C-alpha cells in the first residue's frame, strides 16, 4: 500500500483545493449568470464566443507545459534545474502567446463574421485576445509551484483572486454601462493581476533569479504531444459553442453556454484531486510502484464518484427547474441540454484522473490519440446534429465524444499497465448508488413545483441518502479510513461510528 504520508499530503491538499475550487466554480458560474441575466441570451452568446476564443488560444500558448513543468520539477533535486524548468517554460509560453495575439487580431473580423454572423463584434473579441499573454504566464508560474507540491498559492490566485477579481471588475463595468465589452476588460485586468501575483508567489517558493539549467528540449519533447492533446481537448469542449454559433444564432449559443458550465460543475471534485495527483503519480511511477499508483487511482476515483453523484441526480431529474433557478425563465429550454451534458461530464467522473495517470506514466501520445478520436467524432456529430437540433444536438455530440474518449484511455491503461478505476469495490459502489439514489431523487422532485425548493430537496436529499447508503451497504474500504480520519481532523465531531462500519 502507498505510504500514508504521501496519501495524507494528497488528501490534505485536496481539501484545500476543493474549497478553493468551490469558490472558483461558483464564482465562474455567478459571473456567467450575471452576464446572462444582465444582457440576455443573444448578447451572452456573443460573450461566450469571446471566452471560447480566449480559452482556445490560451491553451495553445501554454503549449502543454503546465503538465511538463510539475513533472520535471518534482523529479529534480537541484534548485538551478528546477529554476531552469520555469525559465524555459515562461520563455516558450510568452513568445507563442504574443504571436497568437498578433495573428488573432489580424483575423478578428473574420472570426466575428464566422461565429457570430456579423463582423461588428470584432472589437469585443479583440479585448479577450489581448489578455492571453498574462493569463498564460500566470498558468506557467502556478505550474512551477505545483511541482513543489504546494497548493495554497494556486488556491489564492487561480481559485480566489482571479475569479473574484473578474466578478468585481465585471460588475463595476456593467454598472458604468459598458455592457458587451465589460467581460473582455474584466478578463484582461484580472489576468494581468494574477500574473503579477503568481510571479510574487513563485519567487517565494524558489527564487526566480539565479543560475538556471535550461531544459527546453526535454520540456518540448514531453509537452509537444500534450499541446496537440490540449488543443484537441479544449476543442472537444468548446467546438460545440463555436458550431452552434456557426450554424445557428447567438441566442442559441447563449442557451447552450448557460447549460454547459452548470453541467461542468460535476467535475469540481475531480479537478480538486488533480492538482497534486500528477506529481504524486509521477513519483510513484519513477520508483516503479505501479501497483500503489493503481490503488491511489482507484481510491480517489471512488470518492470522486460518491461526492459527485448527488449533483448528477439533480441535473438529470430536474434540469428545467435548475436552469430557471440559476438563469431565469428565458433559459428554461436549455434544461434538456443540461441533462444530456451532465451525463457526458459524469463519464469523466466515473473514470477519475485517467489522463493524468497516463501522463504520469509517460504515455502522453495516447492522450493525444484519445482527444483526437473524440474530437473527430464530436465535429462529425456536430455537423450532422447541430444544423437540425441546435444546442441539443451539440449536447448529444459532447456526451458521445466524452464516452469514446474515456473508453479509449481506460483501454490503454488496462491493456498496457493493468491499471483500472473499476475495482470490485468501485464497481459495487457504482451499481448500488446509481440503482437506489436516482429513484430517491425522482421521488423528492415530486414534492414541490418551486424551482428553489425542488433543487434543495433533490440535491440535499440525494446527498443524505448517498451517505447513509454508503455506510449501510458496506461500500467503504479499509483504505478509506485514512480519508475518514482526515475529515475527522477538520471537523469538531467524532467519526468513530463511521470508521467502525469499515471491515478489514
Short mmCIF file of C-alpha atoms in Angstrom, two decimals, residues 18-194:
data_model
loop_
_atom_site.label_atom_id
_atom_site.label_comp_id
_atom_site.label_asym_id
_atom_site.label_seq_id
_atom_site.Cartn_x
_atom_site.Cartn_y
_atom_site.Cartn_z
CA UNK A 18 -11.60 21.51 -3.09
CA UNK A 19 -12.64 24.53 -1.03
CA UNK A 20 -10.82 26.81 -3.45
CA UNK A 21 -12.38 25.00 -6.40
CA UNK A 22 -15.84 25.51 -4.93
CA UNK A 23 -15.21 29.24 -4.75
CA UNK A 24 -13.75 29.28 -8.29
CA UNK A 25 -16.55 27.19 -9.81
CA UNK A 26 -19.32 29.07 -8.06
CA UNK A 27 -17.67 32.38 -8.95
CA UNK A 28 -17.34 31.33 -12.58
CA UNK A 29 -20.97 30.31 -12.70
CA UNK A 30 -22.08 33.50 -10.93
CA UNK A 31 -20.07 35.53 -13.45
CA UNK A 32 -21.80 33.76 -16.35
CA UNK A 33 -25.20 34.19 -14.71
CA UNK A 34 -24.58 37.92 -14.18
CA UNK A 35 -23.73 38.31 -17.87
CA UNK A 36 -26.61 36.08 -18.99
CA UNK A 37 -29.23 37.79 -16.85
CA UNK A 38 -27.92 41.31 -17.48
CA UNK A 39 -27.50 41.05 -21.25
CA UNK A 40 -29.93 38.27 -22.27
CA UNK A 41 -29.33 35.07 -24.28
CA UNK A 42 -28.23 36.75 -27.53
CA UNK A 43 -25.54 39.04 -26.09
CA UNK A 44 -24.49 36.33 -23.68
CA UNK A 45 -23.90 34.12 -26.72
CA UNK A 46 -21.52 36.75 -28.13
CA UNK A 47 -19.57 36.88 -24.86
CA UNK A 48 -19.44 33.06 -24.81
CA UNK A 49 -17.76 33.01 -28.21
CA UNK A 50 -15.21 35.54 -26.93
CA UNK A 51 -14.47 33.39 -23.88
CA UNK A 52 -14.16 30.32 -26.11
CA UNK A 53 -11.59 32.01 -28.38
CA UNK A 54 -9.69 33.27 -25.32
CA UNK A 55 -9.63 29.79 -23.80
CA UNK A 56 -8.55 28.06 -27.00
CA UNK A 57 -5.68 30.46 -27.75
CA UNK A 58 -4.56 30.37 -24.11
CA UNK A 59 -4.28 26.59 -24.26
CA UNK A 60 -2.20 26.85 -27.42
CA UNK A 61 0.15 29.40 -25.85
CA UNK A 62 0.63 27.27 -22.72
CA UNK A 63 1.79 24.54 -25.13
CA UNK A 64 1.16 21.63 -22.75
CA UNK A 65 3.85 22.98 -20.42
CA UNK A 66 1.51 23.08 -17.42
CA UNK A 67 1.84 19.26 -17.35
CA UNK A 68 5.55 19.08 -18.16
CA UNK A 69 6.66 21.66 -15.57
CA UNK A 70 5.41 19.86 -12.43
CA UNK A 71 6.58 16.51 -13.81
CA UNK A 72 10.19 17.63 -14.13
CA UNK A 73 10.36 19.92 -11.12
CA UNK A 74 9.09 17.10 -8.88
CA UNK A 75 11.88 14.83 -10.17
CA UNK A 76 14.81 17.26 -9.90
CA UNK A 77 16.68 17.94 -6.67
CA UNK A 78 18.94 20.89 -7.59
CA UNK A 79 17.43 24.38 -7.47
CA UNK A 80 19.16 25.50 -10.67
CA UNK A 81 17.48 22.66 -12.56
CA UNK A 82 14.09 23.44 -11.03
CA UNK A 83 14.51 27.12 -11.88
CA UNK A 84 15.64 26.17 -15.37
CA UNK A 85 12.36 24.38 -15.98
CA UNK A 86 10.40 27.54 -15.21
CA UNK A 87 12.72 29.82 -17.20
CA UNK A 88 12.48 27.57 -20.25
CA UNK A 89 8.70 27.30 -19.99
CA UNK A 90 7.98 31.00 -19.48
CA UNK A 91 10.16 31.94 -22.47
CA UNK A 92 8.33 29.48 -24.73
CA UNK A 93 4.90 30.49 -23.46
CA UNK A 94 5.27 34.26 -23.72
CA UNK A 95 6.76 34.03 -27.22
CA UNK A 96 3.89 31.89 -28.50
CA UNK A 97 1.19 33.99 -26.81
CA UNK A 98 2.44 37.27 -28.29
CA UNK A 99 2.49 35.71 -31.76
CA UNK A 100 -1.08 34.45 -31.27
CA UNK A 101 -2.31 37.88 -30.18
CA UNK A 102 -0.89 39.44 -33.36
CA UNK A 103 -2.39 36.77 -35.62
CA UNK A 104 -5.78 36.73 -33.90
CA UNK A 105 -6.19 40.50 -34.12
CA UNK A 106 -5.30 40.39 -37.81
CA UNK A 107 -8.18 37.95 -38.44
CA UNK A 108 -10.56 39.20 -35.73
CA UNK A 109 -13.23 40.48 -38.13
CA UNK A 110 -13.26 37.16 -39.95
CA UNK A 111 -13.69 35.29 -36.66
CA UNK A 112 -16.60 37.51 -35.71
CA UNK A 113 -18.25 37.00 -39.09
CA UNK A 114 -17.79 33.22 -38.97
CA UNK A 115 -19.09 32.53 -35.48
CA UNK A 116 -21.40 35.48 -34.77
CA UNK A 117 -22.89 36.09 -38.22
CA UNK A 118 -21.52 39.65 -38.25
CA UNK A 119 -18.13 41.42 -38.27
CA UNK A 120 -19.33 44.16 -35.89
CA UNK A 121 -18.31 42.17 -32.80
CA UNK A 122 -14.59 42.07 -33.66
CA UNK A 123 -13.79 44.72 -31.05
CA UNK A 124 -15.47 42.63 -28.34
CA UNK A 125 -13.44 39.55 -29.29
CA UNK A 126 -10.21 41.56 -29.52
CA UNK A 127 -10.36 42.60 -25.85
CA UNK A 128 -10.39 38.94 -24.81
CA UNK A 129 -7.42 38.14 -27.06
CA UNK A 130 -5.03 40.72 -25.58
CA UNK A 131 -5.39 39.12 -22.14
CA UNK A 132 -3.78 35.87 -23.32
CA UNK A 133 -0.06 36.53 -22.57
CA UNK A 134 -0.80 37.49 -18.97
CA UNK A 135 -3.14 34.57 -18.34
CA UNK A 136 -0.71 32.08 -19.90
CA UNK A 137 2.23 33.42 -17.91
CA UNK A 138 0.18 33.09 -14.74
CA UNK A 139 -0.61 29.43 -15.51
CA UNK A 140 3.08 28.68 -16.12
CA UNK A 141 4.08 30.14 -12.75
CA UNK A 142 1.36 28.20 -10.94
CA UNK A 143 2.50 25.01 -12.70
CA UNK A 144 6.00 25.59 -11.31
CA UNK A 145 4.61 25.96 -7.79
CA UNK A 146 2.62 22.76 -8.37
CA UNK A 147 5.90 20.93 -8.95
CA UNK A 148 6.87 21.76 -5.37
CA UNK A 149 3.58 20.19 -4.20
CA UNK A 150 2.39 23.45 -2.64
CA UNK A 151 -1.31 24.11 -3.05
CA UNK A 152 -2.10 27.31 -1.17
CA UNK A 153 -0.72 29.72 -3.80
CA UNK A 154 -2.74 28.04 -6.55
CA UNK A 155 -5.82 28.39 -4.38
CA UNK A 156 -5.13 32.06 -3.65
CA UNK A 157 -4.57 33.03 -7.29
CA UNK A 158 -6.49 30.65 -9.56
CA UNK A 159 -9.43 29.96 -7.26
CA UNK A 160 -9.85 33.23 -5.36
CA UNK A 161 -8.15 36.32 -6.80
CA UNK A 162 -8.74 35.52 -10.47
CA UNK A 163 -12.47 34.66 -10.46
CA UNK A 164 -13.49 37.05 -7.69
CA UNK A 165 -11.48 39.84 -9.30
CA UNK A 166 -13.23 39.21 -12.62
CA UNK A 167 -16.63 39.46 -10.98
CA UNK A 168 -15.78 42.70 -9.19
CA UNK A 169 -14.44 44.31 -12.37
CA UNK A 170 -17.34 42.96 -14.43
CA UNK A 171 -19.97 44.37 -12.06
CA UNK A 172 -18.25 47.74 -12.00
CA UNK A 173 -18.08 47.95 -15.80
CA UNK A 174 -21.65 46.74 -16.32
CA UNK A 175 -22.84 49.32 -13.82
CA UNK A 176 -20.98 52.01 -15.77
CA UNK A 177 -22.80 50.92 -18.94
CA UNK A 178 -20.02 49.15 -20.87
CA UNK A 179 -22.17 46.03 -21.49
CA UNK A 180 -20.66 43.85 -24.27
CA UNK A 181 -17.00 44.84 -23.75
CA UNK A 182 -17.26 44.60 -19.95
CA UNK A 183 -16.47 40.89 -19.80
CA UNK A 184 -13.42 41.25 -22.08
CA UNK A 185 -11.96 44.05 -19.98
CA UNK A 186 -12.64 42.00 -16.83
CA UNK A 187 -10.66 39.08 -18.26
CA UNK A 188 -7.78 41.36 -19.27
CA UNK A 189 -7.49 43.18 -15.93
CA UNK A 190 -7.81 40.05 -13.78
CA UNK A 191 -5.28 38.15 -15.93
CA UNK A 192 -2.75 40.95 -15.52
CA UNK A 193 -3.34 41.00 -11.78
CA UNK A 194 -2.89 37.26 -11.19
#
